[in-house]
XYZ file of C-alpha atoms in Angstrom:
365
model
C -29.450 -17.484 41.522
C -28.621 -19.408 38.359
C -27.083 -17.142 35.737
C -28.005 -18.118 32.186
C -26.427 -16.719 29.052
C -29.349 -14.312 28.639
C -29.039 -13.111 32.243
C -25.338 -12.317 31.821
C -25.753 -10.585 28.468
C -28.675 -8.529 29.754
C -26.702 -7.414 32.820
C -23.680 -6.411 30.729
C -25.813 -4.694 28.074
C -27.310 -2.388 30.697
C -23.948 -1.026 31.858
C -24.097 2.584 30.606
C -20.361 3.315 30.423
C -18.465 1.933 27.417
C -14.851 1.749 26.321
C -15.510 4.644 23.956
C -16.477 6.864 26.898
C -13.073 6.526 28.573
C -10.937 6.574 25.413
C -9.324 9.338 23.415
C -9.540 7.136 20.345
C -10.214 3.546 19.276
C -8.835 2.863 15.812
C -7.767 0.281 13.248
C -4.101 -0.360 12.492
C -2.245 -0.358 9.195
C -4.425 -1.744 6.383
C -3.326 -5.356 5.739
C -3.920 -4.862 2.015
C -1.764 -1.752 1.721
C -0.084 -1.600 -1.702
C 3.441 -1.735 -0.283
C 4.092 -3.802 2.833
C 7.632 -3.842 4.179
C 8.328 -6.400 6.864
C 11.691 -7.232 8.367
C 12.109 -10.838 9.437
C 13.910 -11.039 12.793
C 13.695 -14.818 13.064
C 16.840 -16.868 13.623
C 16.984 -17.869 9.973
C 17.769 -14.289 8.972
C 20.246 -11.623 9.913
C 19.032 -9.856 13.055
C 20.239 -6.477 11.817
C 17.617 -5.622 9.245
C 17.019 -8.057 6.408
C 13.775 -6.943 4.902
C 11.192 -8.689 2.795
C 9.040 -6.480 0.618
C 5.864 -7.821 -0.964
C 3.134 -6.279 -3.021
C -0.014 -8.206 -2.025
C -1.830 -7.238 -5.222
C 0.837 -8.630 -7.550
C 2.442 -11.131 -5.165
C 5.929 -9.869 -6.031
C 8.697 -10.732 -3.604
C 11.613 -8.357 -3.467
C 15.183 -9.293 -2.588
C 16.011 -9.018 1.110
C 18.167 -6.025 1.974
C 18.981 -3.825 4.944
C 16.750 -0.807 5.489
C 17.665 2.194 7.614
C 16.578 1.538 11.195
C 15.158 5.063 11.619
C 12.232 4.035 9.417
C 11.643 0.625 10.985
C 9.090 -0.130 13.718
C 8.184 -3.357 15.554
C 5.313 -5.052 13.732
C 2.638 -7.520 14.838
C -0.447 -8.914 13.143
C -3.384 -11.055 14.134
C -1.411 -14.283 13.721
C 1.029 -13.205 16.451
C -1.374 -11.555 18.848
C -0.308 -11.262 22.450
C -2.159 -11.547 25.725
C -1.230 -8.944 28.355
C 2.332 -8.706 26.959
C 3.210 -7.641 23.425
C 4.430 -10.766 21.559
C 8.130 -11.199 20.890
C 9.284 -9.174 17.911
C 9.663 -11.221 14.745
C 8.998 -8.514 12.181
C 9.546 -4.825 11.636
C 7.602 -2.497 9.407
C 8.960 0.337 7.302
C 7.236 3.699 7.585
C 8.570 6.368 5.176
C 7.213 9.035 7.514
C 8.531 11.420 10.138
C 6.601 11.333 13.420
C 6.517 14.800 14.996
C 6.052 15.996 18.570
C 5.480 14.369 21.938
C 1.749 14.857 22.461
C -0.657 11.962 22.780
C -1.905 12.679 19.258
C 1.139 13.156 17.018
C 1.572 15.028 13.795
C 3.349 13.296 10.943
C 4.600 13.966 7.453
C 5.496 11.680 4.614
C 9.127 11.908 3.504
C 9.315 13.221 -0.048
C 11.175 11.191 -2.711
C 14.226 13.458 -2.999
C 14.704 13.616 0.781
C 14.155 9.867 1.031
C 16.740 9.259 -1.695
C 19.311 11.427 0.107
C 18.762 10.400 3.744
C 17.500 6.835 3.348
C 18.850 5.502 0.034
C 18.249 1.819 0.812
C 14.594 2.422 1.648
C 14.289 4.587 -1.461
C 15.752 1.878 -3.678
C 13.394 -0.723 -2.248
C 10.377 1.479 -2.853
C 11.631 2.167 -6.360
C 12.109 -1.508 -7.145
C 8.685 -2.399 -5.793
C 7.164 0.371 -7.903
C 8.908 -0.879 -11.032
C 7.589 -4.379 -10.410
C 4.041 -3.186 -9.792
C 1.280 -3.143 -12.356
C 2.012 0.472 -13.275
C 5.588 -0.354 -14.226
C 6.777 3.200 -13.540
C 10.538 3.676 -13.507
C 10.743 6.315 -10.777
C 9.045 7.697 -7.711
C 7.607 10.914 -9.071
C 5.757 11.756 -5.847
C 5.240 10.552 -2.283
C 1.801 9.310 -3.339
C 3.590 6.354 -4.914
C 4.242 4.911 -1.451
C 1.720 6.704 0.752
C -0.282 4.429 3.052
C -3.941 3.975 2.129
C -4.971 4.992 5.651
C -2.525 7.146 7.600
C -4.715 7.826 10.620
C -2.983 5.274 12.883
C 0.274 7.233 12.494
C -0.928 9.916 14.920
C -0.632 7.363 17.736
C 2.832 6.009 16.946
C 4.953 6.372 20.115
C 1.774 6.832 22.177
C 0.986 4.191 24.855
C -1.953 2.049 23.802
C -3.693 -1.278 24.191
C -3.586 -3.463 21.078
C -6.607 -5.758 20.781
C -6.929 -8.665 18.362
C -9.647 -11.269 17.973
C -8.736 -14.854 17.174
C -11.691 -16.855 18.538
C -11.677 -14.468 21.511
C -10.325 -11.041 22.430
C -6.641 -10.755 23.253
C -5.358 -7.472 24.635
C -1.735 -6.472 25.143
C -0.345 -3.244 26.557
C 2.132 -1.437 24.304
C 3.676 0.800 26.952
C 6.028 2.596 24.523
C 3.476 2.769 21.729
C 6.047 1.977 19.046
C 4.394 -1.072 17.528
C 2.767 -1.011 14.113
C -0.088 -3.503 13.976
C -2.599 -4.848 11.488
C -5.722 -6.985 11.935
C -6.296 -5.382 15.311
C -7.615 -2.347 17.146
C -5.665 0.281 19.074
C -7.089 1.841 22.241
C -5.709 5.124 23.609
C -7.219 5.871 27.014
C -7.937 9.292 28.431
C -6.567 8.318 31.854
C -3.169 6.584 31.535
C -3.504 5.094 35.032
C -6.264 2.808 33.717
C -4.216 0.891 31.141
C -3.522 -2.128 33.345
C -7.086 -2.367 34.641
C -8.632 -2.132 31.164
C -6.122 -4.614 29.707
C -7.144 -7.101 32.397
C -10.856 -6.560 31.725
C -10.426 -7.031 27.963
C -8.658 -10.345 28.626
C -11.199 -11.524 31.197
C -14.066 -13.983 30.861
C -16.433 -11.003 30.663
C -15.164 -10.406 27.110
C -16.602 -13.757 26.029
C -20.091 -12.284 26.266
C -19.303 -9.438 23.886
C -20.060 -11.299 20.601
C -23.592 -11.946 21.839
C -24.036 -8.224 22.579
C -22.766 -7.408 19.075
C -25.196 -9.877 17.527
C -28.162 -8.516 19.455
C -27.299 -4.960 18.447
C -26.553 -5.911 14.810
C -22.912 -4.881 15.088
C -21.270 -8.149 14.024
C -19.126 -7.775 10.907
C -18.127 -11.086 9.304
C -16.577 -12.219 12.590
C -13.881 -9.569 12.118
C -13.243 -7.153 14.960
C -13.540 -3.472 14.117
C -13.326 -0.262 16.118
C -17.107 0.257 16.242
C -17.572 -3.139 17.871
C -14.860 -2.607 20.463
C -16.204 0.829 21.383
C -19.312 -0.959 22.663
C -17.366 -2.909 25.311
C -19.073 -2.202 28.685
C -16.812 -0.711 31.347
C -17.517 -1.071 35.045
C -15.218 0.054 37.842
C -15.003 -1.557 41.292
C -16.732 0.173 44.178
C -13.580 -0.279 46.268
C -10.275 1.224 45.138
C -8.387 -1.763 46.554
C -10.125 -4.048 44.051
C -9.082 -1.901 41.091
C -5.518 -1.760 42.442
C -5.434 -5.545 42.816
C -6.676 -6.108 39.259
C -4.133 -3.618 37.873
C -1.282 -5.216 39.827
C -2.272 -8.714 38.713
C -2.255 -7.438 35.126
C 1.347 -6.357 35.667
C 2.158 -9.810 37.059
C 0.651 -11.358 33.939
C 2.596 -9.037 31.632
C 5.804 -10.182 33.329
C 4.855 -13.875 33.264
C 3.800 -13.822 29.615
C 6.990 -11.994 28.624
C 9.079 -14.585 30.434
C 7.067 -17.396 28.890
C 7.803 -16.000 25.416
C 11.550 -15.839 26.057
C 11.557 -19.310 27.637
C 10.259 -21.102 24.546
C 13.693 -22.490 23.752
C 14.272 -23.926 27.200
C 12.038 -25.439 29.822
C 11.187 -23.603 33.019
C 8.367 -25.341 34.895
C 5.480 -23.498 36.438
C 4.905 -20.595 34.043
C 1.504 -21.697 32.772
C 0.246 -22.796 36.194
C 1.261 -19.449 37.632
C -0.381 -17.581 34.749
C -3.577 -19.604 35.217
C -3.596 -18.907 38.963
C -3.369 -15.128 38.603
C -5.833 -15.126 35.704
C -8.381 -16.930 37.886
C -7.987 -14.364 40.650
C -8.372 -11.496 38.166
C -11.472 -13.198 36.754
C -13.042 -13.476 40.201
C -12.394 -9.814 40.950
C -13.705 -8.665 37.565
C -16.807 -10.865 37.729
C -17.529 -9.487 41.184
C -17.120 -5.952 39.840
C -19.396 -6.493 36.839
C -22.031 -8.882 38.157
C -22.125 -10.248 41.707
C -20.651 -7.615 44.068
C -20.573 -9.992 47.045
C -17.009 -11.288 47.245
C -15.955 -12.350 50.743
C -14.136 -9.356 52.364
C -11.654 -11.806 53.929
C -10.561 -12.839 50.447
C -9.878 -9.219 49.490
C -7.861 -8.739 52.676
C -5.695 -11.786 51.915
C -5.069 -10.581 48.375
C -4.257 -7.035 49.514
C -1.718 -8.365 52.030
C 0.123 -10.378 49.396
C -0.409 -8.890 45.942
C 1.713 -5.764 45.788
C 3.856 -4.065 43.161
C 7.572 -4.541 43.764
C 8.759 -1.526 41.785
C 8.166 0.784 38.858
C 7.804 -1.158 35.588
C 8.996 -4.384 37.252
C 6.952 -6.260 34.645
C 9.528 -5.369 31.987
C 12.432 -6.745 34.001
C 14.072 -10.054 33.090
C 15.017 -10.782 36.693
C 14.173 -14.433 37.377
C 13.861 -13.612 41.080
C 10.538 -11.959 40.276
C 9.232 -15.327 39.121
C 10.289 -16.853 42.421
C 8.545 -13.990 44.207
C 5.286 -14.568 42.317
C 5.414 -18.260 43.177
C 5.868 -17.323 46.835
C 2.891 -14.949 46.706
C 0.723 -17.749 45.325
C 1.891 -20.075 48.096
C 1.206 -17.475 50.795
C -2.329 -16.883 49.520
C -3.247 -20.563 49.332
C -1.674 -21.427 52.682
C -3.206 -18.507 54.564
C -5.337 -19.703 57.475
C -7.940 -17.086 56.610
C -8.103 -18.307 53.006
C -9.571 -21.628 54.152
C -12.336 -19.702 55.894
C -13.321 -17.698 52.813
C -16.739 -18.425 51.356
C -17.146 -18.305 47.594
C -20.659 -17.913 46.286
C -21.702 -20.701 43.913
C -22.701 -17.950 41.474
C -19.035 -17.511 40.560
C -18.741 -21.106 39.370
C -22.032 -20.864 37.502
C -21.101 -17.594 35.751
C -17.601 -18.740 34.806
C -18.949 -22.013 33.441
C -21.565 -20.185 31.376
C -19.023 -17.705 30.015
C -16.417 -20.341 29.168
C -18.759 -22.923 27.685
C -18.360 -22.111 23.992
C -21.334 -24.290 23.163
C -23.583 -21.934 25.095
C -22.710 -19.031 22.847
């Protein structure tokens, strides 16, 4: 069967389960136009400790760089530094004059009042004061916490809660924030009901299947100026493999890709060959497994057996290790798969090539 764009979109549109159905919440991050944005630059040109740039987007006022108490600072990413599988390397931090309370999935929080802020966090207080004085109001003091309250505080309830952060720059990019400590803007946070699904869902959101989503949005009149919002992402169709081994393989490959993308980020300053080829190899396997789950359901059982024999998890949270031996191990796994005698006997339906080509041909969409 030849799969056209319409065939693929129709098949995906009919999947009844959506990302919203398996999520506790899907939400926007910190408003990018918040009155007071505090970002700490961690690039090499600045002190790594905590030099902070404060800017009021409405008045375009730049404030002198100073150190801000680390208790109020959180890793920060925006759409320009979106990651794929792995959270991008930290370049900025974001100041939150709030106390995050409790250890539940959905946290409580309280804004720190001016007098307490002045006593416990004087540097942060002074920066907020200076920004306020330079604002259009020209007030000389912080008479209430409303002077620096975020326009939308709802994302604060998921600080320190594991989540997937999804951005859209030409296509979806999903990264797994395992500690949940990142503040993000120009993106969507996804908190799942079942924490064991984070790797599988991250892989699906990064797969070729996601390329069909804009067409579904258009057909259902959900597109919003090409800017991703929570309502659009909630519509993402979710299908699970009929065989548990397939879901395990996809989840494990996601962990491989988290490790490889993390190592690729840290290797920018020096050359280590093979990262991108290895990333592409495991992405292609994940794509095959996900396409089979969503559309074809006729992958050669021999292929699954070969993958199951070789693709295994080497330890708890190995993907966050910096051990270079893991890279060598992933290269060896690739070699073992390709050189397996049974692999040469595997039959791949021509539908896979057709579907991938249709999904990846931007001109078709």
